[in-house]
mmCIF file of C-alpha atoms and ligand atoms in Angstrom:
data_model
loop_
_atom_site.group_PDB
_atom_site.id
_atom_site.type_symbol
_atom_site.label_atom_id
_atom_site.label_comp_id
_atom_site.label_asym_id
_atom_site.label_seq_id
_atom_site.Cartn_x
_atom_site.Cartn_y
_atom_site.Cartn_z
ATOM 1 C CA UNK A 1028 11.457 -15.750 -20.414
ATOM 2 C CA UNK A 1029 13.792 -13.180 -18.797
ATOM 3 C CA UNK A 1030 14.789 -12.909 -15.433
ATOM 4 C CA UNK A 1031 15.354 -16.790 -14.609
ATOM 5 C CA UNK A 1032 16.117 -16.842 -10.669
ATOM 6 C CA UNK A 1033 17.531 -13.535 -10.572
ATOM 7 C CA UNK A 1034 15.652 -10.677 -7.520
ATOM 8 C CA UNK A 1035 12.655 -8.711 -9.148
ATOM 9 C CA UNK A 1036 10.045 -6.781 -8.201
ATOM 10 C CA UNK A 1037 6.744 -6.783 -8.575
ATOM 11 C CA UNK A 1038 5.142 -3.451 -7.845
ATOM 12 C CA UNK A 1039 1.243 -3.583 -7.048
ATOM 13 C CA UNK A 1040 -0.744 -0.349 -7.467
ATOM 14 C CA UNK A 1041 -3.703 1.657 -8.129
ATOM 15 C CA UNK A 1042 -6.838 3.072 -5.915
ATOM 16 C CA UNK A 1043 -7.413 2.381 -2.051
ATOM 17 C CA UNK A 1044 -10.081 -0.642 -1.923
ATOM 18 C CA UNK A 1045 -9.309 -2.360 -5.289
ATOM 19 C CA UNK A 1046 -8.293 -5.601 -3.625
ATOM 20 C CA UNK A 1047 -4.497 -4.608 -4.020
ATOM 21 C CA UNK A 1048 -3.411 -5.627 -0.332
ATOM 22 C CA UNK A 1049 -4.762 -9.327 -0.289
ATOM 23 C CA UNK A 1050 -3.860 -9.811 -3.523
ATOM 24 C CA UNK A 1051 -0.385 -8.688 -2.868
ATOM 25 C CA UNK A 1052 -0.520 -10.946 0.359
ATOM 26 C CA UNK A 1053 -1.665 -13.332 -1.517
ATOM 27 C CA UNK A 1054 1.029 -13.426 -4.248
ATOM 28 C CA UNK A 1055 3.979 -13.310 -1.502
ATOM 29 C CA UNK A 1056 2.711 -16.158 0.575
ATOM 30 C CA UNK A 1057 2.429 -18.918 -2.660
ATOM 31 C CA UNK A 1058 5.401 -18.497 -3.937
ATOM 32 C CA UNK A 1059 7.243 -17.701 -0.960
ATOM 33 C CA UNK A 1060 8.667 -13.958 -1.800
ATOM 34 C CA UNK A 1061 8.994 -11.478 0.837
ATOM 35 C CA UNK A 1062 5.377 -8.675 1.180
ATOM 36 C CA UNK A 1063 5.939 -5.304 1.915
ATOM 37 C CA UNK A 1064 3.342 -2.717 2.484
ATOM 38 C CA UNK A 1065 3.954 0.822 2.307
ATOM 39 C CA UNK A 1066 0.898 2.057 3.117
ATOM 40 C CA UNK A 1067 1.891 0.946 6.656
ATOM 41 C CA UNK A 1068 5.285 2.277 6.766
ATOM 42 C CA UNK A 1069 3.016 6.355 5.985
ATOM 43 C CA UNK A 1070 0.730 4.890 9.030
ATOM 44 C CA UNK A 1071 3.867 3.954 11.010
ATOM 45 C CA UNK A 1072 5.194 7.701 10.589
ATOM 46 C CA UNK A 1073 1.357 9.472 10.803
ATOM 47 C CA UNK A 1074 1.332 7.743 14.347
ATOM 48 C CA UNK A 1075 5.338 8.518 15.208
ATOM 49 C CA UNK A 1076 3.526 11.863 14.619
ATOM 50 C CA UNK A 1077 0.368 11.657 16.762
ATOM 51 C CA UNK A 1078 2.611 9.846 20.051
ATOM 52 C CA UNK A 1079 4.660 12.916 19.989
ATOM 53 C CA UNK A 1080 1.803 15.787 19.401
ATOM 54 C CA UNK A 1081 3.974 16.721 16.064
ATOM 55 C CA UNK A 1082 1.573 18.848 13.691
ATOM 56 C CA UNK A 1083 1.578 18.542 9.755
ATOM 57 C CA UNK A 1084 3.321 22.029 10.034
ATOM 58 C CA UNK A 1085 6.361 21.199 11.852
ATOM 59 C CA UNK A 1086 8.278 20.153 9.007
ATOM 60 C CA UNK A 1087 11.586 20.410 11.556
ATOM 61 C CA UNK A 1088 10.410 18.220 14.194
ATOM 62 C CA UNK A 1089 8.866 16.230 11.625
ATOM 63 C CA UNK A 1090 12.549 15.578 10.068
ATOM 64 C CA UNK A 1091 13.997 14.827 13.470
ATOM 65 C CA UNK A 1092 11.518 12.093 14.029
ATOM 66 C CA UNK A 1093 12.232 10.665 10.510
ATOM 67 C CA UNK A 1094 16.253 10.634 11.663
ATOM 68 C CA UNK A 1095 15.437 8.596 14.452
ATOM 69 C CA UNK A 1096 12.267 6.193 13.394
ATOM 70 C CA UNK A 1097 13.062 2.635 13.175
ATOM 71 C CA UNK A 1098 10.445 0.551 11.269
ATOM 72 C CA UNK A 1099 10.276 -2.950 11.627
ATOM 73 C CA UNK A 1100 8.211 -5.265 9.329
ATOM 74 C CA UNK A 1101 7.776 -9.166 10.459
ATOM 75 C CA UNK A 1102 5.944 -12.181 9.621
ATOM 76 C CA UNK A 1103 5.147 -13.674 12.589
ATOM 77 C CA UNK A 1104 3.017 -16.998 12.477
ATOM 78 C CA UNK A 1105 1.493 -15.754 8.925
ATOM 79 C CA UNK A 1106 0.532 -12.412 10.692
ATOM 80 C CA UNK A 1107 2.634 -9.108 9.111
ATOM 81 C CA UNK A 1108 3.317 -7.498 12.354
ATOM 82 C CA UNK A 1109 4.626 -3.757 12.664
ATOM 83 C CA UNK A 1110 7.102 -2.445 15.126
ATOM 84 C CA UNK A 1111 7.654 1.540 15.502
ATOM 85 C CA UNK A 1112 10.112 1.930 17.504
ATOM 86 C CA UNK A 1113 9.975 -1.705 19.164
ATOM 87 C CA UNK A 1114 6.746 -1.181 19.851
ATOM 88 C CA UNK A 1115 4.030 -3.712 18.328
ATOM 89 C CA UNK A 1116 1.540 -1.180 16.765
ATOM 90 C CA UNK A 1117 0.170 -3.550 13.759
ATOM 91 C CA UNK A 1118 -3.579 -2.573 15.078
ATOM 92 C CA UNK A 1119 -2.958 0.777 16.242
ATOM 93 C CA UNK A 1120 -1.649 1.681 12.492
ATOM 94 C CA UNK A 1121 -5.253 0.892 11.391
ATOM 95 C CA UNK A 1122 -7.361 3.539 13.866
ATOM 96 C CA UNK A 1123 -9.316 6.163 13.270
ATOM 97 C CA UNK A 1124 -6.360 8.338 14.642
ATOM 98 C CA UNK A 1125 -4.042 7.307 11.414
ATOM 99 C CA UNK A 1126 -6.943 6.895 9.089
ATOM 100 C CA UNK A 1127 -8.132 10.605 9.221
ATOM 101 C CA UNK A 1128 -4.075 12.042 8.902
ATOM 102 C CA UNK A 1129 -2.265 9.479 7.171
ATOM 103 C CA UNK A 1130 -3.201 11.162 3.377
ATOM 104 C CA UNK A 1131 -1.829 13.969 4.583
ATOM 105 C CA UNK A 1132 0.987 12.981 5.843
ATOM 106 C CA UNK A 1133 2.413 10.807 2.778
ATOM 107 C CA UNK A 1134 2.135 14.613 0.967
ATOM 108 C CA UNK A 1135 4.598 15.595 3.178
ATOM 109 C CA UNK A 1136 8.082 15.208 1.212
ATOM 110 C CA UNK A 1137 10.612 14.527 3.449
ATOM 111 C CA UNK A 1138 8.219 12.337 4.552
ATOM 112 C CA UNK A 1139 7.990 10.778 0.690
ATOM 113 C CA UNK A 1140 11.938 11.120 0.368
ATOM 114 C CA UNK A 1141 12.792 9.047 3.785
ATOM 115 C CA UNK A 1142 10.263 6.289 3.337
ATOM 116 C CA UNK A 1143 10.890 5.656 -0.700
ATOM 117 C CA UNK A 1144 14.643 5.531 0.508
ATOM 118 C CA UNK A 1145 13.793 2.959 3.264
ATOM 119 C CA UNK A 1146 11.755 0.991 0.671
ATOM 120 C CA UNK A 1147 14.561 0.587 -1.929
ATOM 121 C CA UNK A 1148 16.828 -0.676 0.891
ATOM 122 C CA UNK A 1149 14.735 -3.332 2.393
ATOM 123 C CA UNK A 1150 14.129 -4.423 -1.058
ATOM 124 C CA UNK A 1151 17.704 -4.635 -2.147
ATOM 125 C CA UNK A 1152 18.601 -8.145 -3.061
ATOM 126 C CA UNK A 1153 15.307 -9.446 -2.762
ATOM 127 C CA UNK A 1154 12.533 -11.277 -4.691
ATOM 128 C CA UNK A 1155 10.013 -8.969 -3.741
ATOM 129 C CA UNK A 1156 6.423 -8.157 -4.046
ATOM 130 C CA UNK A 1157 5.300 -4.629 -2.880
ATOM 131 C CA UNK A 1158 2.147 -2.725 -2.883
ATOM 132 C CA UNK A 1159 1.306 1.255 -3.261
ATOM 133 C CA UNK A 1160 0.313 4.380 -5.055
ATOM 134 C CA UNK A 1161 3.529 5.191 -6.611
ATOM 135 C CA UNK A 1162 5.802 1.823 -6.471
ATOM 136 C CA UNK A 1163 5.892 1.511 -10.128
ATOM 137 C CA UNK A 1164 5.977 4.644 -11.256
ATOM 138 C CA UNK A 1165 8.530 6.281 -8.461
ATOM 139 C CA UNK A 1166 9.986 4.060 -6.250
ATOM 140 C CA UNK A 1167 11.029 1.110 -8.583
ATOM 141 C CA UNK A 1168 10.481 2.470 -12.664
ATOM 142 C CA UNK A 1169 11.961 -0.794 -13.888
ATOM 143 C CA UNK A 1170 10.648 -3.164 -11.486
ATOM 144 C CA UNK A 1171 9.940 -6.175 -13.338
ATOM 145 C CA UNK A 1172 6.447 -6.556 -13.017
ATOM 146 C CA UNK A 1173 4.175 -3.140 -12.453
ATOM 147 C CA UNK A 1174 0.218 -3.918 -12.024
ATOM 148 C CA UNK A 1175 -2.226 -1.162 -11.319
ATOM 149 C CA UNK A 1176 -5.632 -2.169 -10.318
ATOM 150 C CA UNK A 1177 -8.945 -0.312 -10.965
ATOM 151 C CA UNK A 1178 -12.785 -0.780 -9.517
ATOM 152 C CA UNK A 1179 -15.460 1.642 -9.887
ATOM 153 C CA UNK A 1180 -15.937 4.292 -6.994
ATOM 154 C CA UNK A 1181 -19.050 2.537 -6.067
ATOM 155 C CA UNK A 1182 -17.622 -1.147 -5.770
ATOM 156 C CA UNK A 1183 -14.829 -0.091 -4.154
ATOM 157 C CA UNK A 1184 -17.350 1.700 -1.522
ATOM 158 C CA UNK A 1185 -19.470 -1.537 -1.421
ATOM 159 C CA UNK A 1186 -16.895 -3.530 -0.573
ATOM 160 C CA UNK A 1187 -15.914 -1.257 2.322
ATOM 161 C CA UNK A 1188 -19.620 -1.202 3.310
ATOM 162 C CA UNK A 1189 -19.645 -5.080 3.492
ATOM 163 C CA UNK A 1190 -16.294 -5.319 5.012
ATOM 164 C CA UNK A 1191 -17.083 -2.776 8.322
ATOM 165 C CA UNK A 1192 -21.070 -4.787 8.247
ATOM 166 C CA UNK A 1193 -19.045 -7.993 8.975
ATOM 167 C CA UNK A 1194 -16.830 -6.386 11.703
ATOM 168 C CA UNK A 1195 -20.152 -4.275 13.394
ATOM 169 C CA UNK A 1196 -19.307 -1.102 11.962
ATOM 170 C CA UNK A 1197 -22.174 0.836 11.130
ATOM 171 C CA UNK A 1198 -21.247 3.935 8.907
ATOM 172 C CA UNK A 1199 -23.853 4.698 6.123
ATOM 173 C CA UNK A 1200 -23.092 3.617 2.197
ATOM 174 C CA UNK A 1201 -23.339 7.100 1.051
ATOM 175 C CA UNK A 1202 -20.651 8.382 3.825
ATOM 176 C CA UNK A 1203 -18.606 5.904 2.559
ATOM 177 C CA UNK A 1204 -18.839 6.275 -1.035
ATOM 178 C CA UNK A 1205 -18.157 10.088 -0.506
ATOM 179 C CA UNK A 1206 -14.996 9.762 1.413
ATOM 180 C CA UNK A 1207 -13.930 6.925 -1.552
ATOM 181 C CA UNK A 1208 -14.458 9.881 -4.161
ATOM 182 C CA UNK A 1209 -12.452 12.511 -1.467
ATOM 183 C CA UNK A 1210 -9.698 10.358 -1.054
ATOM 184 C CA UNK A 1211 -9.549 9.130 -4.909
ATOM 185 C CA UNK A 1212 -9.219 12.878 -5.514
ATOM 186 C CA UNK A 1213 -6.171 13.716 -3.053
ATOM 187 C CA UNK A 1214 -4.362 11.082 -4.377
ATOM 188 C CA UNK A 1215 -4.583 12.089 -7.907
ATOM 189 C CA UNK A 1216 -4.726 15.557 -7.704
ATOM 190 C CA UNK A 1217 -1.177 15.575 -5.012
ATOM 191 C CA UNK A 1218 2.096 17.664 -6.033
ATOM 192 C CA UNK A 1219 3.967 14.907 -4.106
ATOM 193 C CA UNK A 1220 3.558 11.551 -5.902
ATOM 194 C CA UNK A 1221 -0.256 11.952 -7.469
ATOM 195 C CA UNK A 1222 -1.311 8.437 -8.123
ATOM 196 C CA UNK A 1223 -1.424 7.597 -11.603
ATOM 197 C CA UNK A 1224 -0.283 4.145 -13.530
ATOM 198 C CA UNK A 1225 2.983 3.903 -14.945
ATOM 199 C CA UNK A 1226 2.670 3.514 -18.875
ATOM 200 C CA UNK A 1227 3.828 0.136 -18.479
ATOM 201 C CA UNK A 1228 1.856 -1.456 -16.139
ATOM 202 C CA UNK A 1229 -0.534 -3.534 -16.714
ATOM 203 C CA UNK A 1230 -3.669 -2.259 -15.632
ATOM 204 C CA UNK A 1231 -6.902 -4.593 -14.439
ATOM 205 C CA UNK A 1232 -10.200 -2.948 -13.595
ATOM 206 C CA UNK A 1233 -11.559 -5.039 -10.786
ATOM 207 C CA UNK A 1234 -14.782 -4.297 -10.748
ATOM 208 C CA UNK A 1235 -16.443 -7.112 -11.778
ATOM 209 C CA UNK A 1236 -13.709 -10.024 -10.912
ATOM 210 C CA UNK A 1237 -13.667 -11.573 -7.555
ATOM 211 C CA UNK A 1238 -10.190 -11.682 -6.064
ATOM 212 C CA UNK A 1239 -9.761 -15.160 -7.012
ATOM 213 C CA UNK A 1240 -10.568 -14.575 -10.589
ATOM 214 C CA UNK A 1241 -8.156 -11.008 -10.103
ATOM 215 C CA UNK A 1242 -5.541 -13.194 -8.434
ATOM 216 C CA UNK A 1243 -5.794 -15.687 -11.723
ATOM 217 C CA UNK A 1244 -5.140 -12.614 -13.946
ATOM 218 C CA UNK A 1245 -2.532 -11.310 -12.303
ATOM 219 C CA UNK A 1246 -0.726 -14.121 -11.878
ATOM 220 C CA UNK A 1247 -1.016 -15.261 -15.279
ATOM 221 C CA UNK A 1248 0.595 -11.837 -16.138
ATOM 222 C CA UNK A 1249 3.427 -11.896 -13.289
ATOM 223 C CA UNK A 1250 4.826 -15.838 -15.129
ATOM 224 C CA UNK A 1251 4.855 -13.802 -18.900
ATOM 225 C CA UNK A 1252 7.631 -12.348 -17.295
ATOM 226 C CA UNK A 1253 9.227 -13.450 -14.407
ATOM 227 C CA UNK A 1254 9.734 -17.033 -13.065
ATOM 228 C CA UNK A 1255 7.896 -18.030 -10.129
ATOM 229 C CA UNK A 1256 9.277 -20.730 -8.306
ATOM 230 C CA UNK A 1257 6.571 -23.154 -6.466
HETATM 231 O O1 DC B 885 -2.749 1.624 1.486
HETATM 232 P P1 DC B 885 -3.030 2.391 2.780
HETATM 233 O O2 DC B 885 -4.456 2.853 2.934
HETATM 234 O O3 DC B 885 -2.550 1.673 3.997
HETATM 235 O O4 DC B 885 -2.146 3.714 2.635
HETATM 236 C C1 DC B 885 -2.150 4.692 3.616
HETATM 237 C C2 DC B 885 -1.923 6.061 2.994
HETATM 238 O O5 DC B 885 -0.607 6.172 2.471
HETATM 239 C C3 DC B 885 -2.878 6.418 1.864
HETATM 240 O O6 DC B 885 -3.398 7.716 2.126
HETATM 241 C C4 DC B 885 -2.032 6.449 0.623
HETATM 242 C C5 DC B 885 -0.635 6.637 1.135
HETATM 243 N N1 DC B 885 0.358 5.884 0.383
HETATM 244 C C6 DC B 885 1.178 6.578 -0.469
HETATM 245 O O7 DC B 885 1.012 7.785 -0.618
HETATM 246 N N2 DC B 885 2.164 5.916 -1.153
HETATM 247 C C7 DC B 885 2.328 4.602 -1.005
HETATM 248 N N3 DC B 885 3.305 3.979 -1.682
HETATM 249 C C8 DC B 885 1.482 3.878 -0.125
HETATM 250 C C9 DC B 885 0.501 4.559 0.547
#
């Protein structure tokens, strides 16, 4: 086995709602290796955007917010908290507000270019597991261990379904499952980063696995080539 107590990273990826965040989560807090997820750094900048009325256009003022945005990540009683700009905006990150802009704005390259930066530098010397669209096959090509997970466009749209039924959120299957297939599309079909696994991950469709069973897989994969301590 390779890679006996020495940093590594483990890049999770693949499709919005395959399971990729808790699993990630999931992975960090067992064997006791720092989580970082940059989906929330692109919702950190969407909303840098939306507190200072800056428009997907303004590629300038865009730039001059991306010179001066501090991003913090914490862990904070087993809560990931995040700070923009010392401010605690972990729920704020997850509005409508971001939701509707935040594809959008991780097309924007100097957006792309500052954050993938930022994520190799808060990874340096660490044992690291992060999660993405385009961790294995941009930001970290020889991470140690790349996964890309898979589920069906209608699973992945069930699962949403369920998720917003147990919080009271009532938005209909079908408008879910069509903005699942909108936002599969934009990620693929980008200039900037189009999601799409590296050639050597390795790649689990989660469709029919429960995250315990997914987290059993992956995990099995992770030890075949890294050591995880206990
Ligand atoms: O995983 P998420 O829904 O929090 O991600 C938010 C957005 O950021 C989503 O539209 C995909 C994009 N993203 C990206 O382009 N590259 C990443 N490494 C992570 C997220």
């Amino acid at each position: 086995m390779e890679n006996l107590c020495k940093n590594y990273v483990i890049a999770i990826d693949g499709e919005a709602g395959t399971g990729k965040s808790t699993l990630a989560k999931n992975i960090a807090k067992k064997y006791g290796i720092v989580y970082m997820d940059t989906g929330a750094m692109y919702r950190c900048v969407t909303l840098d955007m939306i507190n200072n009325s800056v428009e997907l256009t303004q590629i300038d003022k865009i730039t001059e917010l991306l010179d001066k945005i501090d991003i913090e990540m914490t862990n904070e009683d087993g809560e990931d908290k995040f700070y923009l700009n010392g401010e605690d905006v972990t729920r704020k990150i997850r509005e409508k507000q971001v939701n509707d802009l935040v594809s959008q704005v991780s097309h924007i390259p100097v957006v792309r270019e500052r954050m993938v930066d930022l994520q190799r530098k808060l990874a340096k010397g660490k044992k690291i597991v992060m999660e993405g669209r385009d961790i294995g096959t941009n930001v970290f090509p020889n991470a140690e261990v790349k996964i890309y997970l898979t589920a069906s466009a209608e699973e992945r749209a069930n699962r949403r379904f369920l998720q917003n039924k147990e919080k009271g959120i009532d938005i209909p299957y079908e408008d879910i499952y069509n903005n699942v297939v909108f936002r599969d599309n934009n990620d693929k079909s980008s200039n900037v980063a189009p999601l799409k696994k590296a050639e050597d991950a390795f790649e689990l469709d989660t469709t029919n696995y429960t995250l315990e069973e997914v987290e059993d897989i992956v995990i099995r994969k992770v030890k075949e080539k890294i050591q995880l301590d206990v």
